[in-house]
PDB file of C-alpha atoms in Angstrom:
ATOM      1  CA  MET H  21     125.845 201.340  76.312  1.00 71.00           C
ATOM      2  CA  LYS H  22     127.255 205.085  75.387  1.00 79.00           C
ATOM      3  CA  THR H  23     126.338 204.447  71.624  1.00 85.00           C
ATOM      4  CA  PHE H  24     123.117 202.150  72.053  1.00 88.00           C
ATOM      5  CA  ALA H  25     121.557 205.411  73.466  1.00 87.00           C
ATOM      6  CA  ALA H  26     123.412 207.719  70.230  1.00 88.00           C
ATOM      7  CA  ASP H  27     122.041 204.815  67.772  1.00 86.00           C
ATOM      8  CA  VAL H  28     118.630 205.338  69.069  1.00 84.00           C
ATOM      9  CA  LEU H  29     118.525 209.041  69.672  1.00 88.00           C
ATOM     10  CA  GLU H  30     120.277 208.871  65.549  1.00 86.00           C
ATOM     11  CA  SER H  31     117.681 206.837  64.808  1.00 82.00           C
ATOM     12  CA  ILE H  32     114.345 209.003  66.172  1.00 83.00           C
ATOM     13  CA  ALA H  33     115.848 212.281  64.643  1.00 85.00           C
ATOM     14  CA  GLN H  34     116.610 210.768  61.401  1.00 81.00           C
ATOM     15  CA  ALA H  35     112.604 209.293  62.129  1.00 78.00           C
ATOM     16  CA  LYS H  36     112.004 212.950  62.165  1.00 81.00           C
ATOM     17  CA  ARG H  37     113.271 214.293  59.720  1.00 80.00           C
ATOM     18  CA  GLY H  38     111.215 211.291  57.356  1.00 73.00           C
ATOM     19  CA  GLU H  39     114.534 209.637  56.452  1.00 72.00           C
ATOM     20  CA  PHE H  40     114.655 205.971  56.727  1.00 70.00           C
ATOM     21  CA  ALA H  41     116.372 204.062  59.572  1.00 60.00           C
ATOM     22  CA  ARG H  42     119.860 202.292  59.271  1.00 65.00           C
ATOM     23  CA  VAL H  43     119.238 198.473  57.648  1.00 70.00           C
ATOM     24  CA  HIS H  44     120.269 196.063  59.092  1.00 71.00           C
ATOM     25  CA  THR H  45     122.228 193.128  57.704  1.00 73.00           C
ATOM     26  CA  PRO H  46     123.171 189.657  59.330  1.00 76.00           C
ATOM     27  CA  ALA H  47     126.292 190.550  59.927  1.00 75.00           C
ATOM     28  CA  ASN H  48     125.178 194.189  62.407  1.00 71.00           C
ATOM     29  CA  ILE H  49     122.651 191.762  64.563  1.00 71.00           C
ATOM     30  CA  SER H  50     125.200 188.316  65.038  1.00 72.00           C
ATOM     31  CA  ILE H  51     127.045 191.138  66.587  1.00 71.00           C
ATOM     32  CA  TYR H  52     125.001 191.833  68.979  1.00 68.00           C
ATOM     33  CA  LYS H  53     123.438 187.923  69.589  1.00 66.00           C
ATOM     34  CA  ALA H  54     127.921 187.524  70.806  1.00 64.00           C
ATOM     35  CA  ARG H  55     126.689 189.936  73.446  1.00 66.00           C
ATOM     36  CA  GLY H  56     125.879 189.195  77.367  1.00 69.00           C
ATOM     37  CA  ARG H  57     127.311 186.338  79.753  1.00 71.00           C
ATOM     38  CA  PRO H  58     128.836 183.676  77.695  1.00 70.00           C
ATOM     39  CA  VAL H  59     127.442 179.814  78.082  1.00 70.00           C
ATOM     40  CA  GLY H  60     128.836 178.171  80.212  1.00 68.00           C
ATOM     41  CA  SER H  61     131.203 175.290  79.018  1.00 65.00           C
ATOM     42  CA  PHE H  62     130.121 172.379  78.081  1.00 66.00           C
ATOM     43  CA  LYS H  63     132.269 169.357  80.127  1.00 64.00           C
ATOM     44  CA  ASP H  64     131.462 165.654  79.779  1.00 62.00           C
ATOM     45  CA  ASP H  65     131.320 165.234  83.366  1.00 68.00           C
ATOM     46  CA  SER H  66     128.920 168.159  83.616  1.00 76.00           C
ATOM     47  CA  LYS H  67     126.970 168.972  86.912  1.00 81.00           C
ATOM     48  CA  GLN H  68     123.916 167.598  88.345  1.00 85.00           C
ATOM     49  CA  ALA H  69     122.051 170.061  91.049  1.00 87.00           C
ATOM     50  CA  VAL H  70     120.369 167.793  93.587  1.00 91.00           C
ATOM     51  CA  THR H  71     118.936 168.376  96.946  1.00 95.00           C
ATOM     52  CA  VAL H  72     120.347 167.163  99.835  1.00 94.00           C
ATOM     53  CA  ARG H  73     120.474 167.028 103.199  1.00 96.00           C
ATOM     54  CA  TYR H  74     123.338 167.182 105.740  1.00 96.00           C
ATOM     55  CA  SER H  75     123.578 166.941 109.523  1.00 96.00           C
ATOM     56  CA  PRO H  76     124.826 170.605 110.571  1.00 96.00           C
ATOM     57  CA  GLU H  77     127.679 169.817 111.404  1.00 97.00           C
ATOM     58  CA  VAL H  78     129.092 168.664 108.355  1.00 96.00           C
ATOM     59  CA  LEU H  79     127.328 172.013 107.083  1.00 96.00           C
ATOM     60  CA  ALA H  80     129.831 173.743 109.597  1.00 97.00           C
ATOM     61  CA  ALA H  81     132.944 172.145 109.022  1.00 96.00           C
ATOM     62  CA  PHE H  82     132.469 172.196 104.975  1.00 96.00           C
ATOM     63  CA  ARG H  83     131.545 176.504 105.354  1.00 96.00           C
ATOM     64  CA  ALA H  84     134.111 176.742 107.679  1.00 97.00           C
ATOM     65  CA  THR H  85     136.667 175.783 105.003  1.00 95.00           C
ATOM     66  CA  GLY H  86     135.777 178.517 102.824  1.00 95.00           C
ATOM     67  CA  ALA H  87     134.977 180.318  99.969  1.00 94.00           C
ATOM     68  CA  GLY H  88     135.314 176.602  97.376  1.00 94.00           C
ATOM     69  CA  TRP H  89     133.501 174.648 100.240  1.00 95.00           C
ATOM     70  CA  GLN H  90     131.247 172.108  97.585  1.00 94.00           C
ATOM     71  CA  THR H  91     133.985 171.545  95.437  1.00 93.00           C
ATOM     72  CA  ARG H  92     135.585 170.091  98.685  1.00 96.00           C
ATOM     73  CA  MET H  93     132.651 169.061  99.518  1.00 95.00           C
ATOM     74  CA  ASN H  94     132.358 166.738  96.189  1.00 94.00           C
ATOM     75  CA  ASP H  95     135.989 165.801  96.576  1.00 94.00           C
ATOM     76  CA  ALA H  96     135.167 164.011  99.799  1.00 95.00           C
ATOM     77  CA  LEU H  97     132.130 162.074  98.198  1.00 94.00           C
ATOM     78  CA  LYS H  98     134.297 161.172  94.639  1.00 93.00           C
ATOM     79  CA  ASP H  99     137.389 159.478  97.245  1.00 95.00           C
ATOM     80  CA  TRP H 100     134.967 158.418  99.524  1.00 95.00           C
ATOM     81  CA  LEU H 101     133.971 156.355  96.539  1.00 94.00           C
ATOM     82  CA  SER H 102     137.212 155.090  95.875  1.00 93.00           C
ATOM     83  CA  THR H 103     137.124 152.912  98.625  1.00 93.00           C
ATOM     84  CA  HIS H 104     133.685 152.142  99.359  1.00 92.00           C
ATOM     85  CA  SER H 105     130.486 151.386  97.190  1.00 88.00           C
ATOM     86  CA  PRO H 106     127.577 153.566  97.009  1.00 79.00           C
ATOM     87  CA  ALA H 107     124.862 150.873  98.069  1.00 79.00           C
TER      88      ALA H 107
END
């Protein structure tokens, strides 16, 4: 962020002196596009966001297991599907 602020101040100073500001090339622009939060992975078995209602007892039991309870709930449902028909 310090570099950006310094660049802005330099651009303002150049404009006040009547000079041209730095020209951005496509290579420079691509550097700025690479910043920020990385894009999530694109796995074949991506998950879908849905709204489901569970009983308070089930939620309390899974939440009590700590961080990762949603993944454990997903694994439990997968395990159940391996031995039962979903219909």
